[in-house]
PDB file of C-alpha atoms in Angstrom:
ATOM      1  CA  UNK A  30     -93.267 234.668 271.547  1.00 39.00           C
ATOM      2  CA  UNK A  31     -93.811 230.616 271.831  1.00 38.00           C
ATOM      3  CA  UNK A  32     -95.121 229.628 275.409  1.00 42.00           C
ATOM      4  CA  UNK A  33     -92.938 228.068 277.540  1.00 47.00           C
ATOM      5  CA  UNK A  34     -93.701 227.519 281.189  1.00 51.00           C
ATOM      6  CA  UNK A  35     -90.825 226.855 283.333  1.00 52.00           C
ATOM      7  CA  UNK A  36     -90.743 223.726 285.050  1.00 45.00           C
ATOM      8  CA  UNK A  37     -91.176 224.175 288.544  1.00 44.00           C
ATOM      9  CA  UNK A  38     -89.444 220.925 289.665  1.00 39.00           C
ATOM     10  CA  UNK A  39     -86.724 221.075 287.820  1.00 40.00           C
ATOM     11  CA  UNK A  40     -85.987 224.911 288.150  1.00 41.00           C
ATOM     12  CA  UNK A  41     -86.203 224.251 292.290  1.00 39.00           C
ATOM     13  CA  UNK A  42     -83.286 222.035 291.704  1.00 37.00           C
ATOM     14  CA  UNK A  43     -80.857 224.123 289.947  1.00 35.00           C
ATOM     15  CA  UNK A  44     -82.305 226.724 291.595  1.00 37.00           C
ATOM     16  CA  UNK A  45     -85.638 259.650 285.539  1.00 39.00           C
ATOM     17  CA  UNK A  46     -84.117 257.766 288.086  1.00 38.00           C
ATOM     18  CA  UNK A  47     -83.200 254.873 289.731  1.00 37.00           C
ATOM     19  CA  UNK A  48     -82.999 256.730 293.169  1.00 36.00           C
ATOM     20  CA  UNK A  49     -86.067 258.612 292.361  1.00 36.00           C
ATOM     21  CA  UNK A  50     -88.306 256.589 294.182  1.00 41.00           C
ATOM     22  CA  UNK A  51     -89.576 254.713 297.238  1.00 42.00           C
ATOM     23  CA  UNK A  52     -90.125 250.829 296.583  1.00 59.00           C
ATOM     24  CA  UNK A  53     -92.203 249.235 299.372  1.00 67.00           C
ATOM     25  CA  UNK A  54     -93.330 250.957 302.530  1.00 59.00           C
ATOM     26  CA  UNK A  55     -92.877 254.456 303.144  1.00 43.00           C
ATOM     27  CA  UNK A  56     -91.376 256.328 306.455  1.00 35.00           C
ATOM     28  CA  UNK A  57     -94.283 255.806 308.231  1.00 34.00           C
ATOM     29  CA  UNK A  58     -94.735 252.199 309.742  1.00 32.00           C
ATOM     30  CA  UNK A  59     -98.039 251.508 307.664  1.00 32.00           C
ATOM     31  CA  UNK A  60     -97.593 249.503 304.946  1.00 37.00           C
ATOM     32  CA  UNK A  61     -98.621 250.763 301.327  1.00 36.00           C
ATOM     33  CA  UNK A  62     -97.484 253.919 301.550  1.00 37.00           C
ATOM     34  CA  UNK A  63     -94.863 254.153 298.711  1.00 39.00           C
ATOM     35  CA  UNK A  64     -94.351 256.314 296.262  1.00 39.00           C
ATOM     36  CA  UNK A  65     -92.959 256.502 292.606  1.00 42.00           C
ATOM     37  CA  UNK A  66     -90.888 253.290 291.425  1.00 40.00           C
ATOM     38  CA  UNK A  67     -87.172 253.150 290.697  1.00 41.00           C
ATOM     39  CA  UNK A  68     -86.911 253.879 287.099  1.00 41.00           C
ATOM     40  CA  UNK A  69     -84.488 251.157 286.285  1.00 41.00           C
ATOM     41  CA  UNK A  70     -87.141 249.965 283.266  1.00 38.00           C
ATOM     42  CA  UNK A  71     -88.593 253.557 282.790  1.00 36.00           C
ATOM     43  CA  UNK A  72     -86.490 255.781 280.762  1.00 33.00           C
ATOM     44  CA  UNK A  73     -87.172 254.131 277.161  1.00 32.00           C
ATOM     45  CA  UNK A  74     -83.953 255.169 275.019  1.00 34.00           C
ATOM     46  CA  UNK A  75     -80.102 254.501 276.078  1.00 35.00           C
ATOM     47  CA  UNK A  76     -77.202 256.769 275.538  1.00 34.00           C
ATOM     48  CA  UNK A  77     -76.718 255.558 271.911  1.00 36.00           C
ATOM     49  CA  UNK A  78     -80.216 254.976 271.107  1.00 36.00           C
ATOM     50  CA  UNK A  79     -80.104 257.007 268.540  1.00 36.00           C
ATOM     51  CA  UNK A  80     -82.487 256.308 265.189  1.00 37.00           C
ATOM     52  CA  UNK A  81     -80.723 254.807 262.146  1.00 40.00           C
ATOM     53  CA  UNK A  82     -81.777 252.802 259.298  1.00 41.00           C
ATOM     54  CA  UNK A  83     -79.498 250.198 259.888  1.00 44.00           C
ATOM     55  CA  UNK A  84     -80.626 246.454 260.666  1.00 46.00           C
ATOM     56  CA  UNK A  85     -80.160 243.901 263.335  1.00 46.00           C
ATOM     57  CA  UNK A  86     -77.378 241.516 263.082  1.00 48.00           C
ATOM     58  CA  UNK A  87     -78.386 238.480 260.656  1.00 44.00           C
ATOM     59  CA  UNK A  88     -76.667 236.057 262.829  1.00 44.00           C
ATOM     60  CA  UNK A  89     -75.463 235.201 266.201  1.00 45.00           C
ATOM     61  CA  UNK A  90     -71.862 235.083 264.762  1.00 58.00           C
ATOM     62  CA  UNK A  91     -72.784 239.146 263.952  1.00 89.00           C
ATOM     63  CA  UNK A  92     -73.231 240.313 267.564  1.00 97.00           C
ATOM     64  CA  UNK A  93     -74.547 243.818 268.003  1.00 98.00           C
ATOM     65  CA  UNK A  94     -72.442 246.268 269.613  1.00 98.00           C
ATOM     66  CA  UNK A  95     -73.170 248.100 273.011  1.00 98.00           C
ATOM     67  CA  UNK A  96     -74.095 251.128 270.942  1.00 97.00           C
ATOM     68  CA  UNK A  97     -75.615 249.445 268.014  1.00 98.00           C
ATOM     69  CA  UNK A  98     -77.843 251.849 265.971  1.00 98.00           C
ATOM     70  CA  UNK A  99     -81.586 251.176 266.231  1.00 98.00           C
ATOM     71  CA  UNK A 100     -83.510 251.476 262.681  1.00 98.00           C
ATOM     72  CA  UNK A 101     -86.041 254.199 262.999  1.00 98.00           C
ATOM     73  CA  UNK A 102     -88.627 252.895 260.369  1.00 98.00           C
ATOM     74  CA  UNK A 103     -90.964 250.349 260.785  1.00 98.00           C
ATOM     75  CA  UNK A 104     -89.946 247.537 258.591  1.00 98.00           C
ATOM     76  CA  UNK A 105     -86.346 247.584 259.624  1.00 98.00           C
ATOM     77  CA  UNK A 106     -86.979 248.232 263.355  1.00 98.00           C
ATOM     78  CA  UNK A 107     -89.217 244.703 263.098  1.00 98.00           C
ATOM     79  CA  UNK A 108     -86.984 243.225 261.426  1.00 98.00           C
ATOM     80  CA  UNK A 109     -84.433 243.850 264.051  1.00 98.00           C
ATOM     81  CA  UNK A 110     -86.643 242.998 266.913  1.00 98.00           C
ATOM     82  CA  UNK A 111     -87.689 239.444 265.036  1.00 98.00           C
ATOM     83  CA  UNK A 112     -84.091 238.830 264.776  1.00 98.00           C
ATOM     84  CA  UNK A 113     -82.585 239.704 267.516  1.00 98.00           C
ATOM     85  CA  UNK A 114     -85.149 237.871 269.832  1.00 98.00           C
ATOM     86  CA  UNK A 115     -84.763 234.902 268.115  1.00 98.00           C
ATOM     87  CA  UNK A 116     -80.904 234.865 268.292  1.00 98.00           C
ATOM     88  CA  UNK A 117     -81.461 235.832 272.240  1.00 98.00           C
ATOM     89  CA  UNK A 118     -83.623 233.016 272.508  1.00 98.00           C
ATOM     90  CA  UNK A 119     -81.324 230.734 270.807  1.00 97.00           C
ATOM     91  CA  UNK A 120     -78.213 231.936 273.063  1.00 97.00           C
ATOM     92  CA  UNK A 121     -80.538 232.054 276.512  1.00 97.00           C
ATOM     93  CA  UNK A 122     -81.535 228.121 275.346  1.00 96.00           C
ATOM     94  CA  UNK A 123     -77.571 227.529 275.154  1.00 95.00           C
ATOM     95  CA  UNK A 124     -77.021 228.848 278.180  1.00 96.00           C
ATOM     96  CA  UNK A 125     -80.164 227.285 280.327  1.00 95.00           C
ATOM     97  CA  UNK A 126     -80.984 224.128 278.409  1.00 85.00           C
ATOM     98  CA  UNK A 127     -80.624 220.590 279.187  1.00 74.00           C
ATOM     99  CA  UNK A 128     -80.564 221.037 282.826  1.00 72.00           C
ATOM    100  CA  UNK A 129     -77.894 223.717 282.907  1.00 78.00           C
ATOM    101  CA  UNK A 130     -77.683 226.199 286.011  1.00 78.00           C
ATOM    102  CA  UNK A 131     -77.708 229.656 284.898  1.00 82.00           C
ATOM    103  CA  UNK A 132     -74.519 230.623 287.483  1.00 84.00           C
ATOM    104  CA  UNK A 133     -71.798 232.687 287.146  1.00 85.00           C
ATOM    105  CA  UNK A 134     -71.655 235.704 284.319  1.00 92.00           C
ATOM    106  CA  UNK A 135     -73.905 235.173 281.522  1.00 97.00           C
ATOM    107  CA  UNK A 136     -72.498 234.504 278.140  1.00 97.00           C
ATOM    108  CA  UNK A 137     -71.337 237.731 276.249  1.00 97.00           C
ATOM    109  CA  UNK A 138     -73.869 236.882 273.061  1.00 98.00           C
ATOM    110  CA  UNK A 139     -76.939 236.660 275.813  1.00 98.00           C
ATOM    111  CA  UNK A 140     -75.379 240.124 277.315  1.00 98.00           C
ATOM    112  CA  UNK A 141     -74.831 241.866 273.910  1.00 98.00           C
ATOM    113  CA  UNK A 142     -78.262 240.591 272.302  1.00 98.00           C
ATOM    114  CA  UNK A 143     -80.296 241.538 275.470  1.00 98.00           C
ATOM    115  CA  UNK A 144     -79.188 244.880 275.633  1.00 98.00           C
ATOM    116  CA  UNK A 145     -79.954 245.379 271.935  1.00 98.00           C
ATOM    117  CA  UNK A 146     -83.207 243.895 272.439  1.00 98.00           C
ATOM    118  CA  UNK A 147     -83.730 246.219 275.376  1.00 98.00           C
ATOM    119  CA  UNK A 148     -82.486 249.113 273.523  1.00 98.00           C
ATOM    120  CA  UNK A 149     -84.867 248.449 270.241  1.00 98.00           C
ATOM    121  CA  UNK A 150     -88.006 248.421 273.272  1.00 98.00           C
ATOM    122  CA  UNK A 151     -86.800 252.057 274.683  1.00 96.00           C
ATOM    123  CA  UNK A 152     -86.974 253.333 271.382  1.00 97.00           C
ATOM    124  CA  UNK A 153     -90.501 251.904 270.617  1.00 98.00           C
ATOM    125  CA  UNK A 154     -91.670 253.306 273.986  1.00 96.00           C
ATOM    126  CA  UNK A 155     -90.389 256.768 272.963  1.00 93.00           C
ATOM    127  CA  UNK A 156     -91.523 256.124 269.091  1.00 97.00           C
ATOM    128  CA  UNK A 157     -95.470 255.047 269.792  1.00 97.00           C
ATOM    129  CA  UNK A 158     -96.220 255.486 265.863  1.00 98.00           C
ATOM    130  CA  UNK A 159     -93.171 253.686 264.356  1.00 98.00           C
ATOM    131  CA  UNK A 160     -93.714 251.076 267.174  1.00 98.00           C
ATOM    132  CA  UNK A 161     -96.974 250.537 266.167  1.00 98.00           C
ATOM    133  CA  UNK A 162     -96.314 250.040 262.404  1.00 98.00           C
ATOM    134  CA  UNK A 163     -93.374 247.741 263.261  1.00 98.00           C
ATOM    135  CA  UNK A 164     -95.143 245.346 265.651  1.00 98.00           C
ATOM    136  CA  UNK A 165     -98.153 245.089 263.094  1.00 98.00           C
ATOM    137  CA  UNK A 166     -95.047 243.118 261.044  1.00 98.00           C
ATOM    138  CA  UNK A 167     -94.563 240.711 263.651  1.00 98.00           C
ATOM    139  CA  UNK A 168     -95.760 237.044 264.399  1.00 98.00           C
ATOM    140  CA  UNK A 169     -98.673 237.299 266.910  1.00 97.00           C
ATOM    141  CA  UNK A 170     -96.836 236.195 270.165  1.00 97.00           C
ATOM    142  CA  UNK A 171     -94.106 237.817 269.466  1.00 98.00           C
ATOM    143  CA  UNK A 172     -96.279 241.400 268.704  1.00 98.00           C
ATOM    144  CA  UNK A 173     -97.870 240.564 272.050  1.00 98.00           C
ATOM    145  CA  UNK A 174     -94.672 240.548 273.566  1.00 98.00           C
ATOM    146  CA  UNK A 175     -93.421 243.879 272.256  1.00 98.00           C
ATOM    147  CA  UNK A 176     -96.617 245.386 273.201  1.00 98.00           C
ATOM    148  CA  UNK A 177     -96.560 244.425 276.577  1.00 98.00           C
ATOM    149  CA  UNK A 178     -92.722 245.364 277.248  1.00 98.00           C
ATOM    150  CA  UNK A 179     -93.349 248.767 275.464  1.00 98.00           C
ATOM    151  CA  UNK A 180     -96.066 249.409 277.189  1.00 98.00           C
ATOM    152  CA  UNK A 181     -94.202 248.835 280.701  1.00 98.00           C
ATOM    153  CA  UNK A 182     -91.347 251.264 280.073  1.00 96.00           C
ATOM    154  CA  UNK A 183     -94.149 253.794 279.127  1.00 95.00           C
ATOM    155  CA  UNK A 184     -95.816 253.287 282.632  1.00 95.00           C
ATOM    156  CA  UNK A 185     -92.891 253.775 284.416  1.00 90.00           C
ATOM    157  CA  UNK A 186     -91.540 256.323 282.175  1.00 82.00           C
ATOM    158  CA  UNK A 187     -94.452 258.230 283.769  1.00 83.00           C
ATOM    159  CA  UNK A 188     -92.871 257.847 286.935  1.00 87.00           C
ATOM    160  CA  UNK A 189     -89.572 258.688 286.241  1.00 82.00           C
ATOM    161  CA  UNK A 190     -87.867 261.811 287.655  1.00 81.00           C
ATOM    162  CA  UNK A 191     -84.703 263.221 286.131  1.00 85.00           C
ATOM    163  CA  UNK A 192     -81.548 263.834 288.674  1.00 81.00           C
ATOM    164  CA  UNK A 193     -78.480 266.103 288.332  1.00 81.00           C
ATOM    165  CA  UNK A 194     -76.394 264.260 286.126  1.00 75.00           C
ATOM    166  CA  UNK A 195     -73.461 264.736 288.787  1.00 76.00           C
ATOM    167  CA  UNK A 196     -75.752 262.576 291.052  1.00 78.00           C
ATOM    168  CA  UNK A 197     -73.306 259.326 292.502  1.00 80.00           C
ATOM    169  CA  UNK A 198     -74.785 256.119 291.841  1.00 83.00           C
ATOM    170  CA  UNK A 199     -73.841 252.793 293.134  1.00 90.00           C
ATOM    171  CA  UNK A 200     -74.138 249.675 291.068  1.00 95.00           C
ATOM    172  CA  UNK A 201     -72.801 246.314 291.548  1.00 95.00           C
ATOM    173  CA  UNK A 202     -73.303 242.829 289.673  1.00 96.00           C
ATOM    174  CA  UNK A 203     -76.388 240.898 290.776  1.00 97.00           C
ATOM    175  CA  UNK A 204     -76.589 237.456 291.904  1.00 97.00           C
ATOM    176  CA  UNK A 205     -76.374 234.442 289.666  1.00 97.00           C
ATOM    177  CA  UNK A 206     -79.631 234.053 287.596  1.00 97.00           C
ATOM    178  CA  UNK A 207     -79.903 230.286 289.009  1.00 96.00           C
ATOM    179  CA  UNK A 208     -79.491 231.586 292.530  1.00 97.00           C
ATOM    180  CA  UNK A 209     -82.464 234.667 292.366  1.00 98.00           C
ATOM    181  CA  UNK A 210     -84.764 232.154 290.757  1.00 98.00           C
ATOM    182  CA  UNK A 211     -84.264 229.940 293.507  1.00 98.00           C
ATOM    183  CA  UNK A 212     -84.873 232.551 296.072  1.00 98.00           C
ATOM    184  CA  UNK A 213     -88.225 233.453 294.112  1.00 98.00           C
ATOM    185  CA  UNK A 214     -89.256 230.069 294.125  1.00 98.00           C
ATOM    186  CA  UNK A 215     -88.579 229.175 297.907  1.00 98.00           C
ATOM    187  CA  UNK A 216     -90.735 232.561 298.762  1.00 98.00           C
ATOM    188  CA  UNK A 217     -93.395 231.378 296.592  1.00 98.00           C
ATOM    189  CA  UNK A 218     -93.390 228.043 298.314  1.00 98.00           C
ATOM    190  CA  UNK A 219     -93.243 229.583 301.843  1.00 98.00           C
ATOM    191  CA  UNK A 220     -95.779 232.543 300.992  1.00 98.00           C
ATOM    192  CA  UNK A 221     -97.845 231.641 297.748  1.00 98.00           C
ATOM    193  CA  UNK A 222     -96.868 234.795 295.813  1.00 98.00           C
ATOM    194  CA  UNK A 223     -96.192 233.902 292.035  1.00 98.00           C
ATOM    195  CA  UNK A 224     -92.296 233.975 291.460  1.00 98.00           C
ATOM    196  CA  UNK A 225     -93.011 235.730 288.553  1.00 98.00           C
ATOM    197  CA  UNK A 226     -94.498 238.432 290.266  1.00 98.00           C
ATOM    198  CA  UNK A 227     -91.821 238.476 292.587  1.00 99.00           C
ATOM    199  CA  UNK A 228     -89.197 238.503 289.704  1.00 98.00           C
ATOM    200  CA  UNK A 229     -90.587 241.453 287.923  1.00 98.00           C
ATOM    201  CA  UNK A 230     -90.460 243.538 291.279  1.00 98.00           C
ATOM    202  CA  UNK A 231     -87.084 243.203 291.806  1.00 98.00           C
ATOM    203  CA  UNK A 232     -86.524 243.465 287.827  1.00 98.00           C
ATOM    204  CA  UNK A 233     -88.435 246.961 288.260  1.00 97.00           C
ATOM    205  CA  UNK A 234     -86.993 248.248 291.384  1.00 96.00           C
ATOM    206  CA  UNK A 235     -83.393 247.703 291.175  1.00 97.00           C
ATOM    207  CA  UNK A 236     -82.825 245.538 287.819  1.00 97.00           C
ATOM    208  CA  UNK A 237     -82.332 241.909 289.890  1.00 98.00           C
ATOM    209  CA  UNK A 238     -79.971 244.224 292.596  1.00 97.00           C
ATOM    210  CA  UNK A 239     -77.721 245.798 290.177  1.00 97.00           C
ATOM    211  CA  UNK A 240     -78.678 249.196 291.888  1.00 94.00           C
ATOM    212  CA  UNK A 241     -77.500 249.517 295.230  1.00 91.00           C
ATOM    213  CA  UNK A 242     -78.110 253.159 295.919  1.00 84.00           C
ATOM    214  CA  UNK A 243     -81.280 254.282 298.171  1.00 75.00           C
ATOM    215  CA  UNK A 244     -84.120 255.813 296.580  1.00 78.00           C
ATOM    216  CA  UNK A 245     -84.703 259.543 296.668  1.00 70.00           C
ATOM    217  CA  UNK A 246     -87.063 259.040 299.731  1.00 75.00           C
ATOM    218  CA  UNK A 247     -85.054 256.087 301.674  1.00 86.00           C
ATOM    219  CA  UNK A 248     -86.070 252.904 299.826  1.00 93.00           C
ATOM    220  CA  UNK A 249     -83.649 250.368 300.297  1.00 96.00           C
ATOM    221  CA  UNK A 250     -82.118 247.020 298.886  1.00 97.00           C
ATOM    222  CA  UNK A 251     -83.158 244.724 295.868  1.00 97.00           C
ATOM    223  CA  UNK A 252     -86.707 245.231 296.568  1.00 98.00           C
ATOM    224  CA  UNK A 253     -86.439 248.894 297.584  1.00 97.00           C
ATOM    225  CA  UNK A 254     -88.112 248.825 301.017  1.00 97.00           C
ATOM    226  CA  UNK A 255     -88.325 251.780 303.535  1.00 96.00           C
ATOM    227  CA  UNK A 256     -86.978 250.740 306.689  1.00 96.00           C
ATOM    228  CA  UNK A 257     -90.190 250.979 308.958  1.00 96.00           C
ATOM    229  CA  UNK A 258     -91.915 248.537 306.503  1.00 97.00           C
ATOM    230  CA  UNK A 259     -89.022 246.389 306.572  1.00 98.00           C
ATOM    231  CA  UNK A 260     -88.921 246.346 310.365  1.00 98.00           C
ATOM    232  CA  UNK A 261     -92.770 244.792 310.088  1.00 98.00           C
ATOM    233  CA  UNK A 262     -92.093 242.384 307.236  1.00 98.00           C
ATOM    234  CA  UNK A 263     -88.410 241.940 307.267  1.00 98.00           C
ATOM    235  CA  UNK A 264     -88.728 238.892 309.405  1.00 98.00           C
ATOM    236  CA  UNK A 265     -85.165 239.864 311.126  1.00 97.00           C
ATOM    237  CA  UNK A 266     -83.341 239.746 307.761  1.00 98.00           C
ATOM    238  CA  UNK A 267     -80.668 241.842 306.104  1.00 98.00           C
ATOM    239  CA  UNK A 268     -82.443 244.752 303.872  1.00 98.00           C
ATOM    240  CA  UNK A 269     -79.533 244.583 301.379  1.00 97.00           C
ATOM    241  CA  UNK A 270     -79.475 240.596 301.038  1.00 98.00           C
ATOM    242  CA  UNK A 271     -81.591 239.301 297.938  1.00 98.00           C
ATOM    243  CA  UNK A 272     -82.755 236.118 299.717  1.00 98.00           C
ATOM    244  CA  UNK A 273     -84.204 238.315 302.788  1.00 98.00           C
ATOM    245  CA  UNK A 274     -85.439 240.823 300.731  1.00 98.00           C
ATOM    246  CA  UNK A 275     -87.317 238.559 298.536  1.00 98.00           C
ATOM    247  CA  UNK A 276     -88.701 236.714 301.410  1.00 98.00           C
ATOM    248  CA  UNK A 277     -89.821 239.651 302.547  1.00 98.00           C
ATOM    249  CA  UNK A 278     -91.352 241.431 299.902  1.00 98.00           C
ATOM    250  CA  UNK A 279     -93.268 237.836 299.601  1.00 98.00           C
ATOM    251  CA  UNK A 280     -94.447 238.342 303.011  1.00 98.00           C
ATOM    252  CA  UNK A 281     -95.109 241.963 302.125  1.00 98.00           C
ATOM    253  CA  UNK A 282     -97.226 241.043 298.996  1.00 98.00           C
ATOM    254  CA  UNK A 283     -99.290 238.194 300.781  1.00 98.00           C
ATOM    255  CA  UNK A 284     -99.863 240.244 303.762  1.00 98.00           C
ATOM    256  CA  UNK A 285    -101.780 243.078 301.540  1.00 98.00           C
ATOM    257  CA  UNK A 286    -103.738 240.716 298.939  1.00 98.00           C
ATOM    258  CA  UNK A 287    -101.694 238.177 296.754  1.00 98.00           C
ATOM    259  CA  UNK A 288    -102.224 236.080 295.665  1.00 98.00           C
ATOM    260  CA  UNK A 289    -105.754 236.595 295.702  1.00 98.00           C
ATOM    261  CA  UNK A 290    -106.021 240.076 294.736  1.00 98.00           C
ATOM    262  CA  UNK A 291    -102.165 241.290 292.810  1.00 98.00           C
ATOM    263  CA  UNK A 292    -103.481 244.091 292.136  1.00 98.00           C
ATOM    264  CA  UNK A 293    -104.251 245.341 295.378  1.00 98.00           C
ATOM    265  CA  UNK A 294    -101.146 243.883 296.795  1.00 98.00           C
ATOM    266  CA  UNK A 295     -98.862 245.918 294.287  1.00 98.00           C
ATOM    267  CA  UNK A 296    -100.874 249.149 294.640  1.00 98.00           C
ATOM    268  CA  UNK A 297     -99.626 248.809 298.438  1.00 98.00           C
ATOM    269  CA  UNK A 298     -96.272 247.841 297.591  1.00 97.00           C
ATOM    270  CA  UNK A 299     -96.333 251.337 295.711  1.00 96.00           C
ATOM    271  CA  UNK A 300     -99.558 253.210 295.036  1.00 96.00           C
ATOM    272  CA  UNK A 301     -99.397 253.767 291.261  1.00 96.00           C
ATOM    273  CA  UNK A 302    -101.742 252.066 289.025  1.00 97.00           C
ATOM    274  CA  UNK A 303     -98.953 252.830 286.257  1.00 97.00           C
ATOM    275  CA  UNK A 304     -96.516 250.883 288.762  1.00 98.00           C
ATOM    276  CA  UNK A 305     -98.986 248.024 289.120  1.00 98.00           C
ATOM    277  CA  UNK A 306     -99.764 247.670 285.555  1.00 98.00           C
ATOM    278  CA  UNK A 307     -96.067 247.507 284.412  1.00 98.00           C
ATOM    279  CA  UNK A 308     -95.076 244.764 287.071  1.00 98.00           C
ATOM    280  CA  UNK A 309     -97.941 242.419 285.694  1.00 98.00           C
ATOM    281  CA  UNK A 310     -97.201 243.041 282.088  1.00 98.00           C
ATOM    282  CA  UNK A 311     -93.611 241.854 282.970  1.00 98.00           C
ATOM    283  CA  UNK A 312     -94.711 238.943 285.126  1.00 98.00           C
ATOM    284  CA  UNK A 313     -97.106 238.163 282.000  1.00 98.00           C
ATOM    285  CA  UNK A 314     -94.289 237.587 279.701  1.00 98.00           C
ATOM    286  CA  UNK A 315     -92.271 235.454 282.222  1.00 98.00           C
ATOM    287  CA  UNK A 316     -95.184 233.134 282.513  1.00 98.00           C
ATOM    288  CA  UNK A 317     -95.797 233.103 278.781  1.00 98.00           C
ATOM    289  CA  UNK A 318     -92.122 232.036 278.030  1.00 97.00           C
ATOM    290  CA  UNK A 319     -89.701 231.154 280.963  1.00 96.00           C
ATOM    291  CA  UNK A 320     -86.774 232.560 278.872  1.00 97.00           C
ATOM    292  CA  UNK A 321     -87.997 236.202 279.672  1.00 98.00           C
ATOM    293  CA  UNK A 322     -86.495 235.575 282.984  1.00 98.00           C
ATOM    294  CA  UNK A 323     -83.255 235.223 281.676  1.00 98.00           C
ATOM    295  CA  UNK A 324     -83.658 237.961 278.984  1.00 98.00           C
ATOM    296  CA  UNK A 325     -84.792 240.548 281.623  1.00 98.00           C
ATOM    297  CA  UNK A 326     -81.875 239.349 283.984  1.00 98.00           C
ATOM    298  CA  UNK A 327     -79.577 240.476 280.943  1.00 98.00           C
ATOM    299  CA  UNK A 328     -81.470 243.667 280.548  1.00 98.00           C
ATOM    300  CA  UNK A 329     -79.377 246.888 282.188  1.00 98.00           C
ATOM    301  CA  UNK A 330     -79.739 249.819 284.214  1.00 96.00           C
ATOM    302  CA  UNK A 331     -80.007 253.019 282.532  1.00 93.00           C
ATOM    303  CA  UNK A 332     -80.644 256.482 284.295  1.00 89.00           C
ATOM    304  CA  UNK A 333     -82.433 259.646 283.131  1.00 87.00           C
ATOM    305  CA  UNK A 334     -80.402 262.544 284.213  1.00 87.00           C
ATOM    306  CA  UNK A 335     -81.016 266.598 283.783  1.00 88.00           C
ATOM    307  CA  UNK A 336     -78.044 266.301 281.384  1.00 86.00           C
ATOM    308  CA  UNK A 337     -79.257 263.260 279.064  1.00 82.00           C
ATOM    309  CA  UNK A 338     -79.616 259.536 279.814  1.00 85.00           C
ATOM    310  CA  UNK A 339     -76.646 256.961 280.313  1.00 90.00           C
ATOM    311  CA  UNK A 340     -76.359 253.341 280.638  1.00 95.00           C
ATOM    312  CA  UNK A 341     -74.436 252.676 284.214  1.00 94.00           C
ATOM    313  CA  UNK A 342     -73.933 248.696 283.741  1.00 97.00           C
ATOM    314  CA  UNK A 343     -73.551 246.099 280.910  1.00 97.00           C
ATOM    315  CA  UNK A 344     -71.211 245.221 278.403  1.00 96.00           C
TER     316      UNK A 344
END
């Protein structure tokens, strides 16, 4: 994908299992004792992501259904990803371009295209041989994006643990993308932690706050803090409030090494190299093209259960 950095001044102006893991901190007051992360990006195939030779929609007017079949052969998978990503980028531009603030519910076109793209990547993560052949057919920029996204999903998959299919989940709509972007950028100005890294953490932990359930270890809120760690770094805020959670995460990451050493800081946030790598891969994609923030914002919550995978949010 073409590199398109975010205009920070303009932006400031407009400014398995999901509960199977802890986020920042641990039951002990010392920071950095987290366990496996929530798998909002981890389980690689949606409930309807069954292989099929069908191709992606040819144009934006021919939008994919929420359960659109995923092509199983390399040539058609590459075509599906190429056409879907191009249409999605155009839809994001129409939603956010010319100084528009991405407030309110995203356009249905963006939601459907983003969900289909997400499901393609989840399929690719489960079928590495087909994915490798498909990505070799893509333009260089898109191939790099595809490899990053697929690798990030695989890294988090290694940390996922299935839960009972009957387990209750609490989900909710996220704050508008423009509001979240404002929180990320304000935290960057205050603590020096790159907003793209903060966005990637919230994306991996709770899909930008969609997941409201606590983790199996008791981590809470959109940035998945353990209560003891929140007490040390939450600055008196509300652990469930997205703005307060972003500020606390930036505070914690700064205290543990960022921005000088993101590897160290993210490892303190969650002591797993797979988790660290996944966060940095997603952050790199947002840095390369700011549209990827809005794309990730529209990726949905999937949960891995003992009876199969299911999608909890989205169209």
